[in-house]
Amino acid sequence: MLVYLLRRLGFLLVSLVVAMSVIFVLLRLLPGDPANALLSVDATPEQIAAARAQAGSDQPLAQQFLTWAGQVARFDLGESYISTLPVAPEIASRLVVTIPLTLLSFALALVLALLAGITAAVRADRWYGSLLSGFSQLGIAVPVFWVGIILVWVFALGLGVLPSGGFPRADWAEPADALRSLTLPVVTIALVMSASLARYVRTATLDVLGSDYLRTARAGGSGLGEALLRHGLRNGAVPVVAVLGIELSTTLLGAVVVESVFTLPGLGSMLLTAIEQHDFANIQGVLVVSTLFVLLVGFLADVVQRIVDPRLRTSVSGNR
Amino acid sequence: MRSPLALAATVLASALVLAGCSSAGTTADGGDSADATVSIGSLYEPQNLSNTQGGGQGVTEAFNGNVYEGLYKLTDDGEVEPLLADSAETSDDGLTYTIALRDDVTFHSGKQLTSSDVASSIEAVTAEDSQSARKSAFEVISGIETPDDQTVVFTLSEPSISFLYNLSYVWIVNGEAEELTTSEDGTGPYTLGEWKQGSTLTLDRWDDYWGDPAANAEVVFTYFTDATAQNNALLTGEIDVITSVQSPDALAQFEGDDAYTVSEGTSTTKELLAFNDRVAPFDDPLVRKAISSAIDTEKLLSSIWGDYGTLIGSMVPPTDPWYEDLTDVNPYDVDLAREQLAEAGYPDGFTFTLDTPSYDPHPAVAELLQSQLAAVGITVEINTISADEWYTKVFQDRDFEATLQEHVNDRDVVWYGNPDFYWGYDNADVQQWVSEAEQAQTTDEQTELLKKVNEQIAEDAASVWLYLYPQIVVASSGLTGYPVNGLNSQFFAYDIVKS
């Protein structure tokens, strides 16, 4: 297991370096220049040159990359070209919004998906079983910003019980206020996310329901609920954990869109603004951090899968 | 087993009820209006906090007159008034300005305002690495002297009648201050509280202000990237006022409601169809006139802005002193357009590429132009580009045939006097008039000359001035004292009273 972990971590590091190179090169292929964001419509050639020097876009590409890679290796993400603020603390202040948003959404989505998926499988013959299946189909087709707009319309503009957007200036100093601000965004992401998750849960549950061990357990006198909890959950979990890893990463991406609908000062809105302003330092910083997040989640999902299912562990030992 | 669905519904419902309960405590905002916090919604977040390092229009909106002050101020009505200047004397030849400073002004850091701060502030604008949009306006300064702490003497290389007006754009900054892209040291009625990038910028009333103190205790600029989210925030009371509505679609919901005031002021933002006058067929004024006459600007404006906005026949908005109504110079007349095209040698029209910035309202304007110009045989190929790409392709490389752009500044008709500007309009008379106007002895003389410029560029159809944007401010009806015109994106917050 230790060798596996080390090998897996090495792979993670290599992936990160490859991703960084791709991010860097792709950004430079975009037309335009970061210096433009600093300029007005009557800029002189000297002003343009000065702005390019400030933005660093007058340096050769290789040098720009080496400078940046060196910084990242020292856990320094550089300074924004536009605002001159250091990137890393800015990202940290955005994560205060994005991490709770992602995790809460994911947790709620998981609860909803388990409830809906298991119900849809166990009660496939009832009207609400089919209704839930139908809803999850619909949920997969609906764009996340559209769900956000509907929720704002009902709960913020209609009933007036929740804010339509924004985040408290004091961040989490008043946790209740912060949670209020996150309620609609979290529900938005969770509704959409749970729709696709519920389908996996339903399929996994159906597999378990048709299995021999469950039939045996029930023949031994267990009720359906008890049999599912005792034997079904663990067996059904393996494929679901793999999917969960991917879904958690997707939740982060969903947060990007939702943050702009709800004006949340998170990583997503930082990325959008940075792209608009062509602020390479900020774009690269956000992408590196979110790539790292996705890679770490994948890593954890692999490890958890191995813990849940001993058979996977054996196969690795066999390879050794 | 009990239905999991029912359980989920119960959990969700209780969460919402809980959330609803806690809302009651947070909206109350009682007390004296002088202690009020005014929440301002804006789409223009500063890129940084300096106006000589390309901070963008957002920093002007939040800081100009609020945090930083100039020697002069441009009022909401377009008048130039002394602010930090106590008095000014001009020499008879118009080449020397002696300005006395107010003696009761201190910076937020506590340091007294002196003439050397004024000198260094001007030098920051004219410095080699300055990104200030006003840099070129001060090339005329040949020397700045500070004979004593309260006096600044400017020497000009040639007379400049706009000199005091131009000074109204220069923030007087403590010459010893550093880190001006992320902090400030001005003399205005507010200090910078906190800037949370991507979210809010807070200004706190400054108790040692030399003039009348601000009518409110705190101003919070809340920044939105999405106009709908901004409107929703006003509807739910999270903000008190929107500085500038950029789409009329949402106005209906405010207009019919007593809880809100919708005011239409005058803007200085012009929507332009700018030709590259260097390339065929746009090097022929007749072709440009034909295109002007083929465009129904009235219909265009009402499609984009409904009942708002103003038609202009030249680059000049009504708030500029040299405005005159020139909308009839190139009237909407499709038959006339066809005749002019035939006369110019294009009886069957032609095809051109229109570089269109990707953000509102340009794509919609481009499509309306495309359909209108099709009626006279001109095919428009729309090429949508990002704002950033526009800057490189159109503005710097002049690699375009025609483009759409909004020009926000007042008094900017003078750009037609620069043949090197991106649109390449080249008329020796206009260049001479612009130069003479700047060196005029009286404002009457300046106005007379710039009117001639207006008329000539309209006659030559140098560009098509499609319309002047409306300046629409929507506020909750308890709010008073906010600027309705907001010239050049400034937004003075110190008179705002919240009841």
Short mmCIF file of C-alpha atoms in Angstrom, two decimals, chain B residues 62-282:
data_model
loop_
_atom_site.label_atom_id
_atom_site.label_comp_id
_atom_site.label_asym_id
_atom_site.label_seq_id
_atom_site.Cartn_x
_atom_site.Cartn_y
_atom_site.Cartn_z
CA ALA B 62 -15.35 55.18 -6.55
CA PHE B 63 -12.47 57.56 -5.81
CA ASN B 64 -12.84 60.74 -7.86
CA GLY B 65 -14.06 63.50 -5.54
CA ASN B 66 -14.74 60.95 -2.80
CA VAL B 67 -11.24 59.88 -1.79
CA TYR B 68 -9.07 62.03 -3.99
CA GLU B 69 -9.66 65.62 -5.00
CA GLY B 70 -8.23 67.79 -7.76
CA LEU B 71 -7.30 71.44 -7.83
CA TYR B 72 -10.54 71.81 -9.77
CA LYS B 73 -13.66 69.75 -9.97
CA LEU B 74 -15.99 68.97 -12.85
CA THR B 75 -19.48 69.26 -11.37
CA ASP B 76 -22.30 66.95 -12.30
CA ASP B 77 -23.53 69.74 -14.60
CA GLY B 78 -20.26 69.89 -16.53
CA GLU B 79 -19.01 73.14 -14.88
CA VAL B 80 -15.40 73.50 -13.75
CA GLU B 81 -15.13 74.79 -10.15
CA PRO B 82 -12.13 75.33 -7.85
CA LEU B 83 -11.71 72.64 -5.20
CA LEU B 84 -8.25 72.47 -3.64
CA ALA B 85 -7.31 75.64 -5.54
CA ASP B 86 -8.09 78.81 -3.62
CA SER B 87 -7.45 81.19 -6.49
CA ALA B 88 -5.77 81.25 -9.88
CA GLU B 89 -4.12 83.97 -11.92
CA THR B 90 -3.34 83.71 -15.60
CA SER B 91 -0.67 85.84 -17.26
CA ASP B 92 -1.73 88.04 -20.19
CA ASP B 93 -0.01 85.80 -22.73
CA GLY B 94 -1.88 82.80 -21.29
CA LEU B 95 1.39 80.95 -20.64
CA THR B 96 1.67 81.20 -16.85
CA TYR B 97 -0.88 79.97 -14.30
CA THR B 98 -0.26 80.86 -10.67
CA ILE B 99 -2.48 78.79 -8.42
CA ALA B 100 -2.81 79.37 -4.66
CA LEU B 101 -3.81 76.33 -2.62
CA ARG B 102 -6.29 76.21 0.24
CA ASP B 103 -4.32 76.32 3.48
CA ASP B 104 -6.61 74.11 5.59
CA VAL B 105 -6.21 70.82 3.74
CA THR B 106 -4.57 67.69 5.12
CA PHE B 107 -4.15 64.25 3.63
CA HIS B 108 -5.74 61.20 5.26
CA SER B 109 -2.31 60.34 6.66
CA GLY B 110 -2.38 63.66 8.54
CA LYS B 111 0.20 65.42 6.40
CA GLN B 112 -0.58 69.01 5.32
CA LEU B 113 -1.21 69.59 1.60
CA THR B 114 1.67 71.53 0.04
CA SER B 115 2.57 72.72 -3.44
CA SER B 116 5.16 69.95 -3.81
CA ASP B 117 2.34 67.36 -3.56
CA VAL B 118 0.60 69.11 -6.44
CA ALA B 119 3.79 69.12 -8.48
CA SER B 120 4.47 65.42 -7.86
CA SER B 121 0.85 64.52 -8.65
CA ILE B 122 1.08 66.23 -12.05
CA GLU B 123 4.47 64.63 -12.66
CA ALA B 124 2.97 61.20 -11.93
CA VAL B 125 0.40 61.79 -14.67
CA THR B 126 2.97 62.94 -17.21
CA ALA B 127 5.67 60.41 -16.21
CA GLU B 128 7.05 58.09 -18.86
CA ASP B 129 5.42 54.98 -17.37
CA SER B 130 2.11 56.70 -16.67
CA GLN B 131 -1.00 54.97 -18.06
CA SER B 132 -3.17 58.00 -17.44
CA ALA B 133 -5.71 58.72 -20.16
CA ARG B 134 -5.01 62.42 -19.60
CA LYS B 135 -1.27 62.23 -20.13
CA SER B 136 -1.26 63.83 -23.57
CA ALA B 137 -3.34 66.77 -22.33
CA PHE B 138 -0.43 67.90 -20.15
CA GLU B 139 2.31 67.75 -22.75
CA VAL B 140 1.83 71.49 -22.99
CA ILE B 141 3.34 72.01 -19.50
CA SER B 142 6.96 73.15 -19.79
CA GLY B 143 7.64 73.82 -16.14
CA ILE B 144 6.18 73.53 -12.62
CA GLU B 145 7.54 75.72 -9.83
CA THR B 146 6.71 75.79 -6.13
CA PRO B 147 7.89 79.18 -4.79
CA ASP B 148 6.27 78.44 -1.43
CA ASP B 149 4.18 75.74 0.22
CA GLN B 150 0.88 77.26 -0.88
CA THR B 151 1.69 78.33 -4.43
CA VAL B 152 2.15 76.40 -7.67
CA VAL B 153 3.24 78.10 -10.89
CA PHE B 154 2.68 76.30 -14.18
CA THR B 155 4.47 77.46 -17.31
CA LEU B 156 3.01 76.33 -20.63
CA SER B 157 4.78 76.06 -23.96
CA GLU B 158 1.69 77.38 -25.73
CA PRO B 159 -1.66 78.70 -24.51
CA SER B 160 -4.13 76.00 -23.43
CA ILE B 161 -7.65 77.13 -22.74
CA SER B 162 -8.58 73.67 -21.40
CA PHE B 163 -5.82 73.75 -18.82
CA LEU B 164 -7.96 74.25 -15.70
CA TYR B 165 -10.56 71.82 -17.05
CA ASN B 166 -7.80 69.23 -17.57
CA LEU B 167 -6.57 69.82 -14.03
CA SER B 168 -9.94 68.63 -12.77
CA TYR B 169 -8.89 65.09 -13.78
CA VAL B 170 -5.67 65.08 -11.77
CA TRP B 171 -5.90 63.63 -8.30
CA ILE B 172 -3.73 65.39 -5.77
CA VAL B 173 -1.91 62.61 -3.95
CA ASN B 174 0.47 62.83 -1.02
CA GLY B 175 3.88 62.92 -2.74
CA GLU B 176 5.35 60.68 -0.06
CA ALA B 177 2.68 57.97 -0.33
CA GLU B 178 3.59 54.52 -1.66
CA GLU B 179 1.69 51.44 -2.80
CA LEU B 180 -0.88 53.57 -4.57
CA THR B 181 -2.27 50.64 -6.56
CA THR B 182 -3.54 49.02 -3.36
CA SER B 183 -3.91 51.89 -0.88
CA GLU B 184 -4.55 55.64 -0.97
CA ASP B 185 -3.61 58.95 0.58
CA GLY B 186 -5.96 61.63 -0.67
CA THR B 187 -7.71 64.68 0.74
CA GLY B 188 -11.33 63.74 0.03
CA PRO B 189 -14.29 63.38 2.43
CA TYR B 190 -13.79 59.60 2.61
CA THR B 191 -10.90 57.29 3.37
CA LEU B 192 -10.56 53.83 1.90
CA GLY B 193 -12.00 51.31 4.35
CA GLU B 194 -11.50 47.91 2.82
CA TRP B 195 -11.17 46.64 -0.72
CA LYS B 196 -12.32 43.04 -1.07
CA GLN B 197 -11.45 42.28 -4.64
CA GLY B 198 -14.27 40.79 -6.64
CA SER B 199 -16.83 41.93 -4.12
CA THR B 200 -16.86 45.28 -2.34
CA LEU B 201 -14.96 48.50 -1.79
CA THR B 202 -15.78 50.43 1.35
CA LEU B 203 -15.28 54.15 1.95
CA ASP B 204 -15.44 55.57 5.49
CA ARG B 205 -16.32 59.18 6.27
CA TRP B 206 -13.21 61.10 7.28
CA ASP B 207 -13.76 63.30 10.32
CA ASP B 208 -10.88 65.71 9.63
CA TYR B 209 -12.12 66.68 6.17
CA TRP B 210 -11.49 70.37 5.36
CA GLY B 211 -14.93 70.94 3.76
CA ASP B 212 -18.49 69.94 4.63
CA PRO B 213 -18.44 66.43 6.01
CA ALA B 214 -20.12 63.65 4.02
CA ALA B 215 -23.84 63.27 4.66
CA ASN B 216 -23.44 59.57 5.31
CA ALA B 217 -21.02 57.59 7.44
CA GLU B 218 -20.03 54.85 5.06
CA VAL B 219 -20.29 54.00 1.37
CA VAL B 220 -20.05 50.45 0.11
CA PHE B 221 -19.52 49.90 -3.60
CA THR B 222 -20.71 46.40 -4.42
CA TYR B 223 -19.49 45.07 -7.74
CA PHE B 224 -21.45 42.88 -10.10
CA THR B 225 -20.46 41.16 -13.30
CA ASP B 226 -24.05 40.48 -14.22
CA ALA B 227 -26.67 43.21 -14.65
CA THR B 228 -29.53 40.91 -13.64
CA ALA B 229 -27.83 40.06 -10.35
CA GLN B 230 -27.37 43.79 -9.81
CA ASN B 231 -31.06 44.51 -10.40
CA ASN B 232 -32.05 41.67 -8.08
CA ALA B 233 -29.85 43.13 -5.35
CA LEU B 234 -31.69 46.44 -5.62
CA LEU B 235 -35.07 44.67 -5.59
CA THR B 236 -34.17 42.75 -2.44
CA GLY B 237 -32.73 45.82 -0.69
CA GLU B 238 -29.13 44.61 -0.65
CA ILE B 239 -28.06 47.77 -2.47
CA ASP B 240 -29.60 51.26 -2.45
CA VAL B 241 -28.68 52.58 -5.89
CA ILE B 242 -27.34 51.45 -9.26
CA THR B 243 -24.86 53.98 -10.67
CA SER B 244 -25.55 53.31 -14.30
CA VAL B 245 -28.09 50.92 -15.80
CA GLN B 246 -26.65 49.30 -18.91
CA SER B 247 -29.73 47.62 -20.31
CA PRO B 248 -33.29 48.92 -20.44
CA ASP B 249 -34.87 45.47 -20.16
CA ALA B 250 -34.99 45.55 -16.40
CA LEU B 251 -36.33 49.09 -16.05
CA ALA B 252 -40.01 48.19 -16.31
CA GLN B 253 -39.93 46.47 -12.92
CA PHE B 254 -38.66 49.70 -11.26
CA GLU B 255 -40.66 52.26 -13.22
CA GLY B 256 -44.05 51.14 -12.01
CA ASP B 257 -43.01 50.87 -8.37
CA ASP B 258 -43.11 53.77 -5.84
CA ALA B 259 -40.29 52.18 -3.91
CA TYR B 260 -37.83 53.17 -6.63
CA THR B 261 -36.80 56.32 -8.47
CA VAL B 262 -35.61 56.03 -12.07
CA SER B 263 -33.78 59.13 -13.27
CA GLU B 264 -32.42 59.78 -16.72
CA GLY B 265 -29.47 62.15 -16.84
CA THR B 266 -27.04 63.02 -19.57
CA SER B 267 -24.12 60.82 -20.34
CA THR B 268 -21.07 61.55 -22.44
CA THR B 269 -20.90 58.02 -23.87
CA LYS B 270 -21.31 57.81 -27.62
CA GLU B 271 -21.88 54.63 -29.63
CA LEU B 272 -19.81 54.86 -32.79
CA LEU B 273 -19.60 53.03 -36.06
CA ALA B 274 -15.99 54.02 -36.77
CA PHE B 275 -14.52 53.53 -40.21
CA ASN B 276 -10.89 53.06 -41.01
CA ASP B 277 -10.77 56.16 -43.18
CA ARG B 278 -7.41 55.04 -44.59
CA VAL B 279 -8.79 52.07 -46.54
CA ALA B 280 -11.08 51.79 -49.56
CA PRO B 281 -13.95 52.30 -49.88
CA PHE B 282 -14.05 54.25 -46.61
#
